[in-house]
Tab-separated table of C-alpha atoms in Angstrom:
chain	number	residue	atom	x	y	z
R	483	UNK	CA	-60.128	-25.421	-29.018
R	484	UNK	CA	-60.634	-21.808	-30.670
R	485	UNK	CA	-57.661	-20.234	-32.126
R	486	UNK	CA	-57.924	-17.673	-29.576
R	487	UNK	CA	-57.553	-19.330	-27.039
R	488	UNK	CA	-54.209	-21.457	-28.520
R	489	UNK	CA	-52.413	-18.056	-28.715
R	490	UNK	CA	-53.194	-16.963	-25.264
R	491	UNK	CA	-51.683	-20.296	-23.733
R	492	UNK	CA	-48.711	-20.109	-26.149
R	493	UNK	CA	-48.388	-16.021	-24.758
R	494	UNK	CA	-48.648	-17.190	-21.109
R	495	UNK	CA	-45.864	-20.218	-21.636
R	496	UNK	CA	-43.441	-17.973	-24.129
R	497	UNK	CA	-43.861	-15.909	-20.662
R	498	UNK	CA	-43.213	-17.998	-17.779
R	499	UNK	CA	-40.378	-19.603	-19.773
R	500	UNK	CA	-38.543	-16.227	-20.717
R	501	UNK	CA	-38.705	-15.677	-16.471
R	502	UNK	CA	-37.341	-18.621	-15.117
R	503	UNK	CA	-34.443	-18.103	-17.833
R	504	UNK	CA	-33.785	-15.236	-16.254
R	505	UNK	CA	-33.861	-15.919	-12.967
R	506	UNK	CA	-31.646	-18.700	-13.796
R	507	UNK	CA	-29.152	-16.179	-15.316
R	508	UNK	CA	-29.392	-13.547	-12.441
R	509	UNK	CA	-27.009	-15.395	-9.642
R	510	UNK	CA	-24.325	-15.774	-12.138
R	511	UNK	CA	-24.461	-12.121	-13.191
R	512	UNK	CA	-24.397	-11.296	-9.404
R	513	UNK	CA	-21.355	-13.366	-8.691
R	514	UNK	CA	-19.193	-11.251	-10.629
R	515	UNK	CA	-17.898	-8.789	-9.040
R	516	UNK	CA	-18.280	-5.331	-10.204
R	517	UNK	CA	-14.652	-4.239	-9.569
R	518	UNK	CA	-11.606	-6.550	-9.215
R	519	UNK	CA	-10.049	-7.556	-5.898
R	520	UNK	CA	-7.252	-5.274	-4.549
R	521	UNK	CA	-4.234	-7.018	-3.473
R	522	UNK	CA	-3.903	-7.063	0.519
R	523	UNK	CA	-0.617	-5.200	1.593
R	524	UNK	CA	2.224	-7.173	3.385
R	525	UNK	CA	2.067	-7.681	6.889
R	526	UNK	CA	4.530	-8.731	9.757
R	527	UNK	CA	4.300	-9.556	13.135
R	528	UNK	CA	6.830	-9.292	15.898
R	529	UNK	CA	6.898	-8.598	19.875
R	530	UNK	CA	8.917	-6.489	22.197
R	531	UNK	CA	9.276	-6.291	25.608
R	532	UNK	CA	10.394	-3.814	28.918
R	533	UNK	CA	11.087	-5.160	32.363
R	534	UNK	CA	12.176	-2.894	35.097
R	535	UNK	CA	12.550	-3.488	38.846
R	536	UNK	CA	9.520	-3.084	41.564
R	537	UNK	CA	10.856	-3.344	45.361
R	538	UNK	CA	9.851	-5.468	47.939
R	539	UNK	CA	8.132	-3.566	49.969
R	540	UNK	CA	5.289	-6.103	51.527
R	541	UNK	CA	5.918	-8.914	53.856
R	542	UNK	CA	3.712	-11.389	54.378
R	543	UNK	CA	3.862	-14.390	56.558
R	544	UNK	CA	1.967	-17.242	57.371
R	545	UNK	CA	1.982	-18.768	60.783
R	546	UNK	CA	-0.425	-21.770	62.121
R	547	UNK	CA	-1.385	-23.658	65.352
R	548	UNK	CA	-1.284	-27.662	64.736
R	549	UNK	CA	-2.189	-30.100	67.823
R	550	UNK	CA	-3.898	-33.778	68.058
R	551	UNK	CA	-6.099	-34.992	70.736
R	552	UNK	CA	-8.931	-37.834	71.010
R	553	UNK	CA	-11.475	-35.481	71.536
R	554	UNK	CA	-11.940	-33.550	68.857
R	555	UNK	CA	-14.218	-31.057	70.249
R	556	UNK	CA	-11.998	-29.907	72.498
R	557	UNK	CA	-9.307	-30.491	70.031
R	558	UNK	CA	-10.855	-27.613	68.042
R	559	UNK	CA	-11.770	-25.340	70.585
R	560	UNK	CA	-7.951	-25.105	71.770
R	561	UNK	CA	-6.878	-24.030	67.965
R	562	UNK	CA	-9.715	-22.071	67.732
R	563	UNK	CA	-8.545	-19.746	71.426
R	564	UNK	CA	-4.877	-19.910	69.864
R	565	UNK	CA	-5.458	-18.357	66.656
R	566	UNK	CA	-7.967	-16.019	68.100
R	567	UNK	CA	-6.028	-15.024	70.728
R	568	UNK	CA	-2.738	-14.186	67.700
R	569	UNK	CA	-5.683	-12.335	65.950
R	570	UNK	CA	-6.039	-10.233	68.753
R	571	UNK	CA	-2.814	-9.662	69.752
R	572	UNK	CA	-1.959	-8.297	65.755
R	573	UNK	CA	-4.778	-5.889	66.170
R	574	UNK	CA	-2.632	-3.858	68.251
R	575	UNK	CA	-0.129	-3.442	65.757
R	576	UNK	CA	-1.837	-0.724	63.409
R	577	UNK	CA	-0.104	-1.287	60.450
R	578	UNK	CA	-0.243	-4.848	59.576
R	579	UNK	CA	-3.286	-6.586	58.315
R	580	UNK	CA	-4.087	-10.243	60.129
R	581	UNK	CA	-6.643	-12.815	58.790
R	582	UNK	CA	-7.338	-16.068	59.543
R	583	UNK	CA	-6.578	-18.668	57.031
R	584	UNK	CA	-6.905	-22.297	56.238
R	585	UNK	CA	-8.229	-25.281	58.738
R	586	UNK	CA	-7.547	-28.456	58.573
R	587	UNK	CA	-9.083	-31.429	60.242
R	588	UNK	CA	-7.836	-34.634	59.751
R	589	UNK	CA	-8.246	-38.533	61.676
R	590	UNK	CA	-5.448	-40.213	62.775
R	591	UNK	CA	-5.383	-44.063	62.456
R	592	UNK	CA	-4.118	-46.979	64.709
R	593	UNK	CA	-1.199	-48.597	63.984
R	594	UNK	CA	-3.116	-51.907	63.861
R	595	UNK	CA	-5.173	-50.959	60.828
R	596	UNK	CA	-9.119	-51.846	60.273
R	597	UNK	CA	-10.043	-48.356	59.676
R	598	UNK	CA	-10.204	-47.103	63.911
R	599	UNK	CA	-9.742	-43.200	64.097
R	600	UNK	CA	-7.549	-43.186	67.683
R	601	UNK	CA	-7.273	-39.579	67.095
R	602	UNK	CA	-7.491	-36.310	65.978
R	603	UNK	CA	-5.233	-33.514	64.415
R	604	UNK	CA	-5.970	-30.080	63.296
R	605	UNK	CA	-3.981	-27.243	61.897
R	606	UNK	CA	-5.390	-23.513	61.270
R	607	UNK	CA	-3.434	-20.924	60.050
R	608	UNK	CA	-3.389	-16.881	60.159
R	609	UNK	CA	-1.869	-14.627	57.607
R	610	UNK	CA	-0.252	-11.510	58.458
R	611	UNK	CA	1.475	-8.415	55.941
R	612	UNK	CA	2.614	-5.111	56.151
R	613	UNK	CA	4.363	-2.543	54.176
R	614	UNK	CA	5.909	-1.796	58.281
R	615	UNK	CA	8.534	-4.095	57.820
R	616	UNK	CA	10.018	-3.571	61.484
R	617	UNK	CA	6.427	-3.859	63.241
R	618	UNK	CA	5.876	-7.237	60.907
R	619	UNK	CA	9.167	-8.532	62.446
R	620	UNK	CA	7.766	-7.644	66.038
R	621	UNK	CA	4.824	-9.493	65.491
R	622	UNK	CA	5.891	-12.309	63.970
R	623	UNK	CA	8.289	-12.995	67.037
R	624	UNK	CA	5.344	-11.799	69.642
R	625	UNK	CA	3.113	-14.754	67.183
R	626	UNK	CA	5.660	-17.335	67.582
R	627	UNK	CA	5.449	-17.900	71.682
R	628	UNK	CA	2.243	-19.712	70.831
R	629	UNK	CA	2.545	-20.339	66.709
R	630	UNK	CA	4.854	-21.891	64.121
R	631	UNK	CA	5.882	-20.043	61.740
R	632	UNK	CA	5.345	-21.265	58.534
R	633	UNK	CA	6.351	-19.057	55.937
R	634	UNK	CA	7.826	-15.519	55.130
R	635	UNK	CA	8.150	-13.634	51.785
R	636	UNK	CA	8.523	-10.053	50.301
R	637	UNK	CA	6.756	-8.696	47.340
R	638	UNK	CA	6.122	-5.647	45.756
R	639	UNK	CA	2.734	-4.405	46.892
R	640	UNK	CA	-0.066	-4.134	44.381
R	641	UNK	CA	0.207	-0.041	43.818
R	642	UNK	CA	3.995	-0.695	43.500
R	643	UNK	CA	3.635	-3.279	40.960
R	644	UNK	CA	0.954	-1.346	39.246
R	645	UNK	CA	3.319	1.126	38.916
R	646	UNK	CA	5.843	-0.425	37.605
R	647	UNK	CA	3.740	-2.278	34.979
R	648	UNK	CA	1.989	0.800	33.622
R	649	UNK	CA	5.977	2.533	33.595
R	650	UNK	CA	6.839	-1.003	31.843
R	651	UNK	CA	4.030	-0.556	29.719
R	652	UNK	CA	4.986	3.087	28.143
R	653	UNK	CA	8.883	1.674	27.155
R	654	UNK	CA	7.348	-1.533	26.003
R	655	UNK	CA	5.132	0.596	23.261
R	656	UNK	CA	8.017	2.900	22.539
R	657	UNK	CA	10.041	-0.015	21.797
R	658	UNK	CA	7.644	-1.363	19.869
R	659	UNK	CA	7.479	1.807	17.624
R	660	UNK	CA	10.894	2.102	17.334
R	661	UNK	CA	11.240	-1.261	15.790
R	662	UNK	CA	8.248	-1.107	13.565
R	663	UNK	CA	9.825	2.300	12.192
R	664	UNK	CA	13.251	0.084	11.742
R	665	UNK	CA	11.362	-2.265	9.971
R	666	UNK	CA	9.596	-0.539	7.601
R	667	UNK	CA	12.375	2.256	7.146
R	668	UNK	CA	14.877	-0.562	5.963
R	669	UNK	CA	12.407	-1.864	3.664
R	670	UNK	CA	11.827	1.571	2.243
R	671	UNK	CA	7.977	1.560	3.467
R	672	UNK	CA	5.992	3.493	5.809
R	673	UNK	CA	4.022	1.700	8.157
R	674	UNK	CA	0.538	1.560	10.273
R	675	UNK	CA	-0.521	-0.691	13.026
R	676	UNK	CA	-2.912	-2.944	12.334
R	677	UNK	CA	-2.691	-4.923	15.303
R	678	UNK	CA	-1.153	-4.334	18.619
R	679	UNK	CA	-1.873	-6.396	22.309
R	680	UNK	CA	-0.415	-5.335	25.447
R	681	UNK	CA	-0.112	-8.400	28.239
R	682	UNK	CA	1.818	-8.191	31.644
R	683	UNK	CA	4.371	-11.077	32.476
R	684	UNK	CA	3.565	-10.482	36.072
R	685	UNK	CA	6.940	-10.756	38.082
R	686	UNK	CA	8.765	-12.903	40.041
R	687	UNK	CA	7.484	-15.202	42.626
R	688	UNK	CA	7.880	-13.994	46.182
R	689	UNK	CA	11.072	-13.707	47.703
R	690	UNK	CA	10.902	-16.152	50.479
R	691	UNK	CA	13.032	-15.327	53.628
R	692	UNK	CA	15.711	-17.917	54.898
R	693	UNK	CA	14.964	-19.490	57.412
R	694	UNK	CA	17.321	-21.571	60.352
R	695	UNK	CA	16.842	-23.845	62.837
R	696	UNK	CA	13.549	-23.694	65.015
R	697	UNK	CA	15.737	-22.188	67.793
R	698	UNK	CA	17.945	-19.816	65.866
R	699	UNK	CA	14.612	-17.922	64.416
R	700	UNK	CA	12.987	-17.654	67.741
R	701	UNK	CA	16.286	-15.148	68.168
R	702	UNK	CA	16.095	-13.800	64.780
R	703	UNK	CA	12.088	-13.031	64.558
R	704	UNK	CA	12.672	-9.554	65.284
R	705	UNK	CA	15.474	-8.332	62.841
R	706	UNK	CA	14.929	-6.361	60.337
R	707	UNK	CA	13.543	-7.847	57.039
R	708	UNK	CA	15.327	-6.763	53.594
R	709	UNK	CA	12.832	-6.853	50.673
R	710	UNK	CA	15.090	-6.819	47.631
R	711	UNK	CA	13.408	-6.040	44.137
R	712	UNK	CA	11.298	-8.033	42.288
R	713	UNK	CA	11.281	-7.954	38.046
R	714	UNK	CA	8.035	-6.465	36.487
R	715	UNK	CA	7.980	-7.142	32.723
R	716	UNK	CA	5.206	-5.845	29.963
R	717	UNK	CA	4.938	-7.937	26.266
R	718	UNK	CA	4.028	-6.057	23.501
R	719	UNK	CA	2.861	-8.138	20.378
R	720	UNK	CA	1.155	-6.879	17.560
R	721	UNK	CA	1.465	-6.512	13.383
R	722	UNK	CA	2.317	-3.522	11.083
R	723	UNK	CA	1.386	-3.130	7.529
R	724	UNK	CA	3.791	-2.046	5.412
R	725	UNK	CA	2.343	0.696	2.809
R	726	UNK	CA	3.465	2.855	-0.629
């Protein structure tokens, strides 16, 4: 081996190692970071809260046909006439809104057991509302000459409840404010929000009518219905953080 060539190979090696010794060094270096950390400023969380009253000013009722019969065929097609024939009837009253609702078909056993269907019974229903409380009242008495009446509530309808969420809404975040100001004042900060979520509580569930005796709300079916007011609350959570 010439001479030559021994210091080349020792040139290429003094190389190679002086590289991976600094690549080794290089993540280390970049793990420190260049400035130091800043503390995070102190934080707190808290909710408020507004509720304010939305009235009743939608009825809505429920009313069904219910029968048995062997045949069940023709069991169906006399449900089917009597709820068509209450659909039809509510389409001359302009301002209420009729649909048909749920169907139910269901055997009925013999007393004796081993599994023998000896009948038939079915039960459809159609649901009626209104903001026209008196022409709801009509109906429902015109409804029940060939229907049961199942249930009757009030609630606020949906642009009335909007309402009175989005009014909700605007005290909730004022009250929120006002706190986060009493907060931070006492502590002899100011204040930003860093966090803030708005969620409705929805309100109470409808107010369901009283009802009597089969006979006594044949005779009360057309009196007026009084909706009351239903509670409409907004949340407010959300975190401040305090500052200099």
């Amino acid at each position: 081996m010439s001479l030559r060539f021994w210091r080349r190979t020792a040139l290429n090696t003094a190389f190679a190692s002086g590289l991976a010794a600094a690549v080794t060094v290089m993540p280390a270096q970049a793990a420190t970071p260049d400035t130091p950390a800043t503390s995070e400023r102190p934080t707190i969380d808290f909710s408020t809260e507004a509720r304010l009253p939305a009235p009743n000013d939608l009825g809505v009722a429920t009313l069904y046909a219910e029968s048995s019969g062997r045949d069940a065929a023709a069991l169906a097609n006399d449900i089917n006439q009597r709820i068509g024939k209450a659909l039809e009837l509510a389409r001359g009253f302009a301002s209420v809104k009729a649909q048909s609702g749920g169907v139910s078909t269901w055997p009925v056993y013999g007393k004796e057991g081993q599994g023998r269907i000896e009948s038939w019974r079915m039960r459809s229903e159609i649901r009626i509302e209104s903001r026209d409380l008196p022409a709801l009242s009509e109906l429902i008495g015109k409804l029940q000459e060939n229907l049961a009446l199942s249930h009757v509530a009030m609630q606020p309808a949906p642009e009335t409840r909007q309402k009175a969420e989005e009014e909700a809404t605007v005290i909730a975040i004022r009250n929120f404010e006002q706190r986060a100001g009493l907060i931070a004042g006492t502590l002899g900060k100011r204040y930003r929000i860093a966090h803030l979520s708005i969620g409705a509580q929805g309100y109470q569930p409808p107010m369901p009518v009283r009802m009597k005796a089969a006979s006594a709300m044949m005779a009360e079916a057309a009196a007026p219905l009084e909706g009351g007011e239903s509670e409409v609350g907004v949340s407010i959570s959300g975190r401040i953080e305090l500052l200099d």
